[in-house]
Coordinates of C-alpha atoms in Angstrom, one line a residue:
Chain G
X1 CA 51.1 123.4 50.9
X2 CA 48.1 122.9 52.9
X3 CA 46.1 124.6 50.4
X4 CA 48.1 122.8 46.9
X5 CA 46.9 119.6 48.7
X6 CA 43.4 120.7 49.2
X7 CA 43.2 121.4 45.4
X8 CA 44.9 118.6 44.0
X9 CA 41.8 116.4 46.3
X10 CA 39.2 119.2 44.9
X11 CA 40.8 118.4 41.4
X12 CA 38.3 115.2 40.3
X13 CA 35.7 117.5 41.9
X14 CA 36.1 120.3 39.1
X15 CA 36.0 117.8 36.7
X16 CA 33.3 115.8 37.5
X17 CA 31.3 119.9 37.6
X18 CA 32.7 119.9 33.9
X19 CA 31.2 117.1 33.0
X20 CA 28.1 118.0 34.5
X21 CA 28.0 121.3 32.9
X22 CA 29.2 120.1 29.1
X23 CA 26.8 117.4 29.1
X24 CA 24.3 119.6 30.1
X25 CA 25.0 122.1 26.6
X26 CA 25.5 118.8 24.8
X27 CA 22.3 117.8 25.4
X28 CA 20.8 121.4 25.5
X29 CA 22.2 121.6 21.5
X30 CA 20.5 118.3 21.0
X31 CA 16.9 119.1 22.2
X32 CA 17.1 122.1 19.9
X33 CA 18.4 119.7 16.3
X34 CA 15.3 117.5 18.2
X35 CA 12.8 119.4 18.2
X36 CA 13.1 121.1 14.3
X37 CA 11.0 118.6 12.3
X38 CA 9.3 117.4 15.3
X39 CA 12.6 115.4 15.8
X40 CA 12.9 113.9 11.9
X41 CA 15.5 113.8 9.9
X42 CA 14.2 114.5 6.0
X43 CA 15.5 115.2 2.9
X44 CA 16.3 118.7 1.4
X45 CA 13.1 121.4 1.3
X46 CA 10.8 118.6 3.4
X47 CA 9.4 119.7 7.0
X48 CA 8.2 117.7 9.4
X49 CA 5.7 118.9 12.5
X50 CA 3.7 117.2 15.2
X51 CA 0.4 118.2 14.7
X52 CA -1.2 116.1 17.5
X53 CA 0.4 113.9 20.7
X54 CA -0.7 112.0 23.4
X55 CA -3.6 110.1 21.1
X56 CA -2.7 106.8 22.9
X57 CA -1.7 103.9 20.1
X58 CA -2.5 105.8 17.3
X59 CA -3.1 103.2 14.1
X60 CA -4.2 103.9 10.2
X61 CA -5.9 107.4 9.5
X62 CA -7.8 109.5 7.2
X63 CA -7.6 113.0 6.2
X64 CA -10.6 114.8 4.6
X65 CA -10.9 117.5 2.3
X66 CA -12.3 119.3 4.9
X67 CA -8.8 118.4 7.7
X68 CA -11.0 116.6 9.5
X69 CA -8.8 113.6 10.2
X70 CA -10.3 110.0 11.4
X71 CA -7.7 107.7 13.8
X72 CA -8.6 104.9 14.3
X73 CA -6.6 103.8 17.7
X74 CA -5.8 100.4 18.8
X75 CA -8.0 100.1 22.6
X76 CA -11.0 101.5 23.0
X77 CA -10.7 103.1 26.5
X78 CA -13.5 105.2 26.8
X79 CA -15.5 104.8 23.8
X80 CA -13.3 106.4 22.3
X81 CA -11.7 104.2 19.4
X82 CA -12.1 106.5 16.3
X83 CA -10.8 110.4 17.1
X84 CA -11.9 113.1 14.6
X85 CA -9.5 115.9 14.9
X86 CA -9.8 119.0 13.3
X87 CA -6.8 120.9 11.7
X88 CA -6.2 124.0 11.3
X89 CA -3.1 126.3 11.0
X90 CA -0.8 122.7 11.4
X91 CA -2.6 122.6 14.8
X92 CA -5.3 120.0 16.0
X93 CA -8.0 120.0 18.3
X94 CA -10.1 117.1 18.9
X95 CA -13.9 117.7 17.5
X96 CA -15.4 114.5 18.0
X97 CA -14.8 110.9 19.3
X98 CA -16.9 107.4 18.4
X99 CA -16.9 103.8 18.8
X100 CA -16.3 101.1 21.2
X101 CA -14.0 99.1 19.9
X102 CA -10.1 99.9 19.1
X103 CA -8.8 98.6 15.9
X104 CA -6.2 99.6 13.0
X105 CA -8.4 99.7 9.7
X106 CA -10.2 103.2 8.4
X107 CA -10.8 103.8 5.3
X108 CA -12.5 106.5 3.3
X109 CA -14.9 105.3 0.5
X110 CA -17.6 106.9 -1.9
X111 CA -19.6 108.9 0.8
X112 CA -18.9 106.2 3.6
X113 CA -16.2 105.6 6.7
X114 CA -15.5 102.2 7.5
X115 CA -13.5 101.2 9.9
X116 CA -12.4 97.5 11.7
X117 CA -11.8 96.1 14.5
X118 CA -10.0 92.5 15.2
X119 CA -13.7 90.5 14.2
X120 CA -15.2 93.0 11.9
X121 CA -15.9 95.2 9.5
X122 CA -18.2 98.4 10.1
X123 CA -19.3 101.2 7.8
X124 CA -20.6 104.5 9.0
X125 CA -22.5 107.3 6.4
X126 CA -20.9 110.3 5.9
X127 CA -22.4 113.8 4.9
X128 CA -21.4 116.2 2.3
X129 CA -18.2 117.5 4.7
X130 CA -17.1 113.6 5.3
X131 CA -18.8 114.2 9.0
X132 CA -19.5 110.7 10.3
X133 CA -24.0 111.3 10.7
X134 CA -24.6 108.6 13.1
X135 CA -21.6 107.2 15.0
X136 CA -23.6 105.0 17.5
X137 CA -25.4 102.9 14.7
X138 CA -22.7 101.9 11.6
X139 CA -23.8 99.2 9.6
X140 CA -22.1 96.1 10.5
X141 CA -20.5 95.0 7.1
X142 CA -18.2 91.8 7.8
X143 CA -18.2 90.0 10.7
X144 CA -17.2 87.0 12.5
X145 CA -13.4 86.9 11.4
X146 CA -10.9 84.8 13.2
X147 CA -9.1 86.7 15.1
X148 CA -6.2 83.7 17.3
X149 CA -3.7 85.8 20.0
X150 CA -1.7 86.5 17.2
X151 CA -1.5 89.3 13.9
X152 CA -5.8 90.4 15.0
X153 CA -5.3 93.8 13.4
X154 CA -7.8 93.6 10.2
X155 CA -6.4 95.8 7.8
X156 CA -8.8 97.1 4.5
X157 CA -8.3 99.1 1.5
X158 CA -11.4 99.3 -0.7
X159 CA -11.2 99.5 -4.7
X160 CA -13.4 100.8 -7.4
X161 CA -15.6 98.4 -8.4
X162 CA -17.4 98.1 -4.8
X163 CA -15.3 95.6 -3.0
X164 CA -13.2 95.7 0.2
X165 CA -10.1 93.6 0.8
X166 CA -9.6 92.4 4.3
X167 CA -6.1 91.1 5.8
X168 CA -6.8 88.0 7.8
X169 CA -3.2 87.3 9.2
X170 CA -2.0 84.1 10.2
X171 CA -2.4 82.8 13.7
X172 CA 1.1 81.5 13.8
X173 CA 4.8 82.2 12.9
X174 CA 5.1 79.7 10.2
X175 CA 2.5 77.3 11.4
X176 CA 4.6 74.7 13.2
X177 CA 2.5 74.4 15.6
X178 CA -0.8 73.4 13.5
X179 CA 1.1 71.0 11.2
X180 CA 4.0 69.3 13.2
X181 CA 4.2 66.5 10.7
X182 CA 4.2 68.5 7.8
X183 CA 1.3 67.6 6.1
X184 CA 0.3 70.8 4.9
X185 CA -0.4 74.0 7.0
X186 CA -3.9 73.6 8.0
X187 CA -4.7 77.0 8.8
X188 CA -4.8 78.7 5.7
X189 CA -8.2 77.9 4.4
X190 CA -9.5 81.0 7.4
X191 CA -6.6 82.6 7.6
X192 CA -2.6 84.1 5.9
X193 CA -4.6 85.8 3.2
X194 CA -6.6 89.2 2.0
X195 CA -10.5 88.3 1.5
X196 CA -12.7 89.9 -0.4
X197 CA -16.1 91.5 0.6
X198 CA -19.5 93.6 -1.0
X199 CA -18.6 97.1 0.6
X200 CA -21.9 97.8 0.5
X201 CA -23.4 94.2 1.7
X202 CA -24.1 93.6 5.5
X203 CA -23.4 91.3 7.4
X204 CA -20.7 89.2 5.6
X205 CA -19.2 86.1 6.6
X206 CA -16.7 84.4 6.1
X207 CA -18.9 82.2 3.0
X208 CA -19.6 85.8 1.4
X209 CA -16.6 86.0 0.9
X210 CA -14.1 85.1 -1.9
X211 CA -10.4 83.9 -0.3
X212 CA -8.6 87.1 -2.8
X213 CA -5.3 86.2 -2.1
X214 CA -3.3 83.8 0.5
X215 CA -0.4 82.6 1.5
X216 CA 0.2 86.2 3.2
X217 CA 1.4 85.5 6.8
X218 CA 0.1 88.9 7.9
X219 CA -0.2 92.5 6.1
X220 CA -1.1 95.7 7.8
X221 CA 0.1 97.8 5.2
X222 CA -2.1 97.9 1.8
X223 CA -2.9 100.3 -0.5
X224 CA -4.9 99.8 -3.8
X225 CA -3.1 101.3 -7.0
X226 CA -5.0 103.5 -8.9
X227 CA -3.1 103.4 -11.7
X228 CA -3.1 99.6 -12.7
X229 CA -6.3 99.1 -10.9
X230 CA -4.5 96.3 -7.9
X231 CA -4.2 95.8 -4.4
X232 CA -0.8 96.1 -3.1
X233 CA 0.6 94.2 0.0
X234 CA 3.4 94.1 2.2
X235 CA 4.0 91.0 4.2
X236 CA 5.2 90.5 7.9
X237 CA 7.7 88.0 7.3
X238 CA 8.2 85.2 9.5
X239 CA 10.8 84.9 12.9
X240 CA 13.4 82.9 14.7
X241 CA 14.9 81.5 11.7
X242 CA 18.4 81.2 13.7
X243 CA 16.5 80.3 16.9
X244 CA 14.9 77.3 15.1
X245 CA 17.3 76.1 12.7
X246 CA 20.8 77.5 14.4
X247 CA 22.4 75.0 12.0
X248 CA 21.1 76.6 9.0
X249 CA 21.2 80.4 9.8
X250 CA 23.5 82.8 11.6
X251 CA 22.0 85.2 13.8
X252 CA 22.7 87.7 11.5
X253 CA 20.7 86.1 8.5
X254 CA 18.2 85.4 11.2
X255 CA 18.2 89.2 11.6
X256 CA 18.3 90.4 8.0
X257 CA 16.0 87.6 7.0
X258 CA 13.6 86.7 5.5
X259 CA 12.4 89.7 3.2
X260 CA 9.3 92.4 4.3
X261 CA 7.9 91.6 1.2
X262 CA 5.3 93.9 -1.3
X263 CA 3.3 92.1 -3.4
X264 CA 1.0 93.5 -6.0
X265 CA -1.9 90.9 -6.0
X266 CA -3.8 89.2 -8.2
X267 CA -7.3 86.9 -7.5
X268 CA -5.9 83.6 -6.8
X269 CA -2.4 84.6 -6.5
X270 CA -0.5 82.6 -3.0
X271 CA 2.3 83.9 -1.8
X272 CA 3.3 80.7 -0.3
X273 CA 3.8 81.1 3.5
X274 CA 4.3 79.1 5.6
X275 CA 6.7 76.9 3.1
X276 CA 8.1 79.6 1.8
X277 CA 10.5 82.5 2.3
X278 CA 12.0 85.9 0.4
X279 CA 15.9 86.0 1.1
X280 CA 16.7 89.3 -0.3
X281 CA 20.1 89.2 -0.1
X282 CA 20.8 87.0 -2.9
X283 CA 17.1 87.8 -4.0
X284 CA 14.9 84.7 -4.4
X285 CA 12.5 82.9 -3.2
X286 CA 13.6 80.0 -1.3
X287 CA 11.7 76.9 0.4
X288 CA 11.1 77.1 4.3
X289 CA 13.6 75.2 6.4
X290 CA 10.6 73.8 8.0
X291 CA 9.7 72.4 4.9
X292 CA 12.9 70.7 3.8
X293 CA 15.1 74.4 2.6
X294 CA 18.1 74.8 4.0
X295 CA 18.5 78.7 3.5
X296 CA 19.7 77.8 -1.0
X297 CA 17.0 75.4 -2.2
X298 CA 14.2 77.5 -3.7
X299 CA 10.8 77.7 -3.7
X300 CA 8.4 76.4 -6.0
X301 CA 7.0 78.4 -8.7
X302 CA 3.8 78.3 -8.0
X303 CA 4.2 80.6 -5.4
X304 CA 4.3 84.7 -6.9
X305 CA 7.2 86.7 -6.1
X306 CA 7.5 89.7 -4.4
X307 CA 7.4 93.0 -6.7
X308 CA 10.1 94.6 -4.1
X309 CA 12.1 93.4 -0.8
X310 CA 13.1 95.1 2.7
X311 CA 15.4 94.2 5.3
X312 CA 14.1 91.5 8.0
X313 CA 11.7 92.8 10.8
X314 CA 11.2 96.1 10.2
X315 CA 7.4 95.1 10.0
X316 CA 5.4 96.9 7.6
X317 CA 2.7 98.8 9.2
X318 CA 1.1 101.4 6.4
X319 CA 1.0 101.5 2.8
X320 CA 0.0 104.5 0.9
X321 CA 0.3 105.5 -2.7
X322 CA 1.6 109.3 -3.2
X323 CA -0.6 110.9 -5.8
X324 CA -0.4 114.5 -4.6
X325 CA 0.9 117.5 -6.7
X326 CA 3.5 118.9 -3.4
X327 CA 5.9 117.0 -3.7
X328 CA 8.3 116.9 -6.5
X329 CA 7.9 114.9 -9.5
X330 CA 9.4 112.0 -8.7
X331 CA 7.3 110.9 -5.9
X332 CA 3.8 111.1 -8.0
X333 CA 2.6 107.7 -7.4
X334 CA 5.5 106.0 -5.8
X335 CA 4.6 104.0 -3.0
X336 CA 5.3 105.5 0.9
X337 CA 5.9 102.4 3.6
X338 CA 5.9 102.9 7.4
X339 CA 7.6 100.7 8.8
X340 CA 7.3 100.2 12.9
X341 CA 10.4 98.5 14.1
X342 CA 11.6 95.6 14.6
X343 CA 11.8 93.2 17.7
X344 CA 13.2 90.1 16.0
X345 CA 16.8 91.1 15.4
X346 CA 18.5 90.8 19.0
X347 CA 21.0 89.8 20.0
X348 CA 21.9 92.4 16.7
X349 CA 20.2 96.4 16.7
X350 CA 16.7 97.0 16.6
X351 CA 16.9 98.3 12.9
X352 CA 12.9 100.1 10.4
X353 CA 11.2 103.0 12.8
X354 CA 11.7 105.2 9.5
X355 CA 8.7 105.8 6.5
X356 CA 10.6 104.4 3.0
X357 CA 9.7 105.9 -0.6
X358 CA 9.8 102.9 -3.2
X359 CA 9.9 104.6 -6.2
X360 CA 7.2 103.4 -8.6
X361 CA 7.0 103.8 -12.7
X362 CA 3.2 102.2 -14.7
X363 CA 2.3 100.9 -11.8
X364 CA 6.0 98.8 -10.5
X365 CA 8.4 99.5 -8.0
X366 CA 11.2 100.9 -10.4
X367 CA 14.7 101.3 -8.9
X368 CA 16.5 101.1 -4.9
X369 CA 14.1 102.4 -1.9
X370 CA 15.3 105.1 0.9
X371 CA 14.4 106.4 3.6
X372 CA 12.7 109.1 3.6
X373 CA 11.7 109.8 7.0
X374 CA 13.4 108.9 10.3
X375 CA 14.5 109.6 14.2
X376 CA 11.0 108.6 15.0
X377 CA 13.1 105.8 17.6
X378 CA 14.9 108.9 19.4
X379 CA 18.6 108.1 20.3
X380 CA 20.9 105.7 18.4
X381 CA 20.5 103.9 21.9
X382 CA 16.5 104.1 22.1
X383 CA 16.6 102.9 18.8
X384 CA 19.5 100.0 18.6
X385 CA 17.2 98.4 22.4
X386 CA 14.2 98.5 21.0
X387 CA 12.8 101.1 22.7
X388 CA 12.1 103.4 20.4
X389 CA 10.3 106.3 21.6
X390 CA 7.6 106.6 18.1
X391 CA 6.6 104.1 16.0
X392 CA 5.2 104.9 12.2
X393 CA 2.2 103.0 11.7
X394 CA -0.3 105.0 9.6
X395 CA 0.2 107.0 6.7
X396 CA -2.4 109.0 4.8
X397 CA -2.1 111.7 2.6
X398 CA -3.9 115.2 3.3
X399 CA -5.7 117.2 0.9
X400 CA -2.7 120.0 0.0
X401 CA -0.8 116.3 -0.5
X402 CA 1.0 116.7 2.3
X403 CA 1.6 113.1 4.1
X404 CA 0.8 112.8 7.6
X405 CA 2.0 109.4 9.9
X406 CA 0.6 108.4 12.7
X407 CA 2.6 106.5 16.0
X408 CA 0.9 104.1 17.6
X409 CA 3.7 104.4 20.4
X410 CA 3.1 107.7 22.0
X411 CA 0.5 108.4 19.6
X412 CA 2.2 111.4 18.1
X413 CA 0.2 112.8 14.1
X414 CA 3.0 113.4 12.1
X415 CA 2.2 116.5 9.3
X416 CA 5.2 116.5 6.8
X417 CA 5.3 119.3 3.7
X418 CA 7.6 120.0 1.1
X419 CA 8.4 123.7 0.3
X420 CA 10.5 124.6 -2.7
Chain Z
X1 CA 35.4 129.0 53.7
X2 CA 36.7 126.2 55.3
X3 CA 33.5 124.9 55.8
X4 CA 33.3 124.9 52.1
X5 CA 36.2 122.7 51.1
X6 CA 35.1 120.3 53.6
X7 CA 32.0 119.6 52.0
X8 CA 32.9 118.8 49.3
X9 CA 35.7 116.7 50.6
X10 CA 32.4 115.2 51.9
X11 CA 30.7 114.7 49.0
X12 CA 33.5 113.3 47.6
X13 CA 34.4 110.7 49.7
X14 CA 30.6 109.3 49.3
X15 CA 31.3 109.5 45.9
X16 CA 34.3 106.9 46.1
X17 CA 33.0 105.4 49.0
X18 CA 29.9 104.2 46.8
X19 CA 31.7 103.5 43.9
X20 CA 34.0 100.7 46.7
X21 CA 30.2 99.6 48.6
X22 CA 28.7 98.8 44.9
X23 CA 31.9 96.6 44.2
X24 CA 32.4 94.6 47.4
X25 CA 28.6 94.0 47.1
X26 CA 28.5 92.2 43.6
X27 CA 31.9 90.1 45.2
X28 CA 29.9 88.8 48.1
X29 CA 27.1 87.1 46.1
X30 CA 26.8 83.3 46.6
X31 CA 29.1 81.8 44.5
X32 CA 27.0 78.6 44.4
X33 CA 24.2 80.5 43.1
X34 CA 26.4 82.9 41.3
X35 CA 28.0 80.3 39.0
X36 CA 24.4 79.2 38.4
X37 CA 23.5 83.0 37.6
X38 CA 26.8 83.1 35.4
X39 CA 25.1 80.2 33.0
X40 CA 21.8 81.2 32.9
X41 CA 22.9 84.2 31.4
X42 CA 24.1 82.5 28.4
X43 CA 21.0 80.7 28.1
X44 CA 18.8 83.6 28.6
X45 CA 21.4 85.1 25.8
X46 CA 21.0 82.3 23.4
X47 CA 16.7 81.5 23.8
X48 CA 15.1 83.9 25.7
X49 CA 16.4 87.1 24.8
X50 CA 15.1 86.9 21.5
X51 CA 11.4 87.7 22.8
X52 CA 11.5 89.3 26.0
X53 CA 14.8 91.3 25.0
X54 CA 18.3 91.5 26.9
X55 CA 16.4 94.2 29.7
X56 CA 13.9 91.6 29.9
X57 CA 11.2 94.7 29.6
X58 CA 9.7 92.3 26.5
X59 CA 7.7 93.9 23.4
X60 CA 4.9 95.9 23.6
X61 CA 2.2 93.9 22.9
X62 CA 3.8 90.6 22.3
X63 CA 6.1 89.5 24.2
X64 CA 5.8 90.5 27.7
X65 CA 8.3 91.5 30.5
X66 CA 10.4 89.4 33.4
X67 CA 10.6 92.2 35.4
X68 CA 8.3 91.7 38.8
X69 CA 5.8 89.9 37.4
X70 CA 3.6 87.3 39.7
X71 CA 5.1 84.4 37.4
X72 CA 8.2 85.5 37.8
X73 CA 8.2 86.1 41.0
X74 CA 5.9 83.7 42.2
X75 CA 5.4 79.2 42.4
X76 CA 8.3 77.9 40.8
X77 CA 6.5 74.9 39.5
X78 CA 4.2 77.3 37.7
X79 CA 7.6 79.1 36.6
X80 CA 9.5 75.5 35.5
X81 CA 6.0 75.0 33.5
X82 CA 6.3 77.9 31.6
X83 CA 9.6 76.8 29.9
X84 CA 8.8 73.0 29.5
X85 CA 5.5 74.0 28.3
X86 CA 5.9 77.1 26.5
X87 CA 2.8 79.8 27.1
X88 CA 0.2 80.9 24.6
X89 CA -3.2 81.9 27.3
X90 CA -4.8 84.8 27.0
X91 CA -3.8 86.0 30.2
X92 CA -3.1 89.7 31.6
X93 CA 0.3 89.8 32.5
X94 CA 0.5 93.2 34.9
X95 CA -2.4 94.3 33.3
X96 CA -1.3 94.4 29.9
X97 CA -2.8 91.2 27.6
X98 CA 0.7 89.9 25.0
X99 CA -0.6 88.3 21.6
X100 CA 2.9 87.0 20.4
X101 CA 3.0 82.3 21.7
X102 CA 6.4 81.6 23.7
X103 CA 6.9 77.6 22.5
X104 CA 8.3 74.9 25.0
X105 CA 11.8 74.9 25.7
X106 CA 11.6 71.1 27.2
X107 CA 15.0 70.4 24.9
X108 CA 16.6 72.7 27.6
X109 CA 18.4 70.2 30.3
X110 CA 17.2 70.3 33.8
X111 CA 20.6 72.6 34.9
X112 CA 19.5 74.9 31.9
X113 CA 16.2 75.5 33.4
X114 CA 17.1 76.1 36.7
X115 CA 19.9 78.2 35.8
X116 CA 18.0 80.5 33.3
X117 CA 15.4 80.5 35.5
X118 CA 17.6 81.6 38.3
X119 CA 18.9 84.4 36.7
X120 CA 15.7 85.7 35.8
X121 CA 14.9 85.8 39.1
X122 CA 17.6 87.7 40.5
X123 CA 18.0 90.0 37.5
X124 CA 16.1 93.2 35.9
X125 CA 15.0 94.5 39.6
X126 CA 14.0 91.0 40.3
X127 CA 14.1 89.4 43.9
X128 CA 14.0 86.2 44.1
X129 CA 14.8 82.8 45.2
X130 CA 17.2 81.3 43.1
X131 CA 15.8 77.2 42.0
X132 CA 17.8 73.9 41.8
X133 CA 18.4 71.2 39.0
X134 CA 16.5 69.7 41.7
X135 CA 13.2 71.6 41.3
X136 CA 13.1 71.0 37.8
X137 CA 13.9 67.8 37.7
X138 CA 10.6 67.0 40.3
X139 CA 8.8 69.3 37.7
X140 CA 9.4 67.7 34.4
X141 CA 8.7 64.4 36.3
X142 CA 5.6 64.9 37.4
X143 CA 4.7 67.0 33.7
X144 CA 1.8 66.1 31.9
X145 CA 2.0 68.7 28.6
X146 CA -0.6 70.3 27.4
X147 CA -2.3 68.8 24.6
X148 CA -1.5 70.2 21.1

């Protein structure tokens, strides 16, 4: 009798122990799944490995034919703004590091490495192995660009005619702080656009460059499309439609809108920020609420339309046109987009944190985008809360056609490959 | 044998007791500030959560956390002014800088500002004193909004 009583009392203890053991098994299972493909989910035939870890805030990167990886780190602790890793057998070792400035932009073109901080663009001469010859004495190509709190990184791209393209982000959400009387946003002359400079002329200021395209709130992912010889950019759309205009937008609309937009730019184009935004659910360019819009009124047609649109606040930070031969045919000349992931979707779950593939045909988006690599954020809870473990940022193509993705939260570099 | 069983029983007791203890603790908060916290939680969800997030942890590089910062725990007048006037200063907040701008929220009523700040000062692991409507009223009266 007494024995029985004790046993009954102990039942919950057994239950608790059972639960602990069960959970331990479960999480062991999950670990096993997570470590395959470095925790990423990919289409059939693709695999991923982490070739580097804990680099800090790893932003954009380039990979050379000799398997050197140049990674730009956002903050330059110990004068190591640029890390050079050498890859061998799917592992990397730190070869060297230089640059006493942090930043995002980095690119290689015609024997030079270009890199930017928040106000300048530098370049370094490379030897025939694409190694920087004199890391301590870069040429300053562009200087004195505006950098005021918001949207500071100056992402860069180069064309085939000796031109350098630099994003100068708007230091505002929708310009209301600078245009309270709605007379016209006054910051557009020196920000919120892509500026064109000569890639070989030192010490260029605003006056030496051309405002190549305007009305772009902020661009981090941009790339030159070799097929139709045109600049493509990914705009970060505005925030807080519901918070600022609760009568016009629901919480859900504010989470999904406006679209993150891909633009194909020609010189002189105006993408319309802060006057317009793109609604991907209605497939329309609309007048912004700050300037009389109501969620339905169309935008002035003088502003260009995006060539593709993606859900709100996904934060596109990397754009790459795939020209390799390793991946299946459908990927050739299509675009990969690294979405950093949202913060402005609360109280709805945060989203993004993935690499998307956008099919292209003849130099234009063709068909619906698809999630290519996912799982960077970690568990569903980590993703929904915005406390993502890894956040995709930069993209690069390796000499064998593998795709490299940086994560600027933990500093991981992923290498994604395909095998039939 | 017996000792082991008693040990387990003791464990079980501790388990339930700590649960009970947590319960009673929740119920003994002062009712005045409990009501203010409850109202403040709603203001927080409607206004502040979008940037400072549900857990008060903020967004890396963009929006600062409201956990154990000198601003949240410190001088009440300065804290009230942050809500009234917004905040965009190139300062370090617990060793980090943040690039987003906080817009002014002077359209909130004195009571709402008192409630939301009381909620923030008593949530996310913070343990600082409540802020009253009278305190907000005083600060607002003496407040000169910064030039645009």
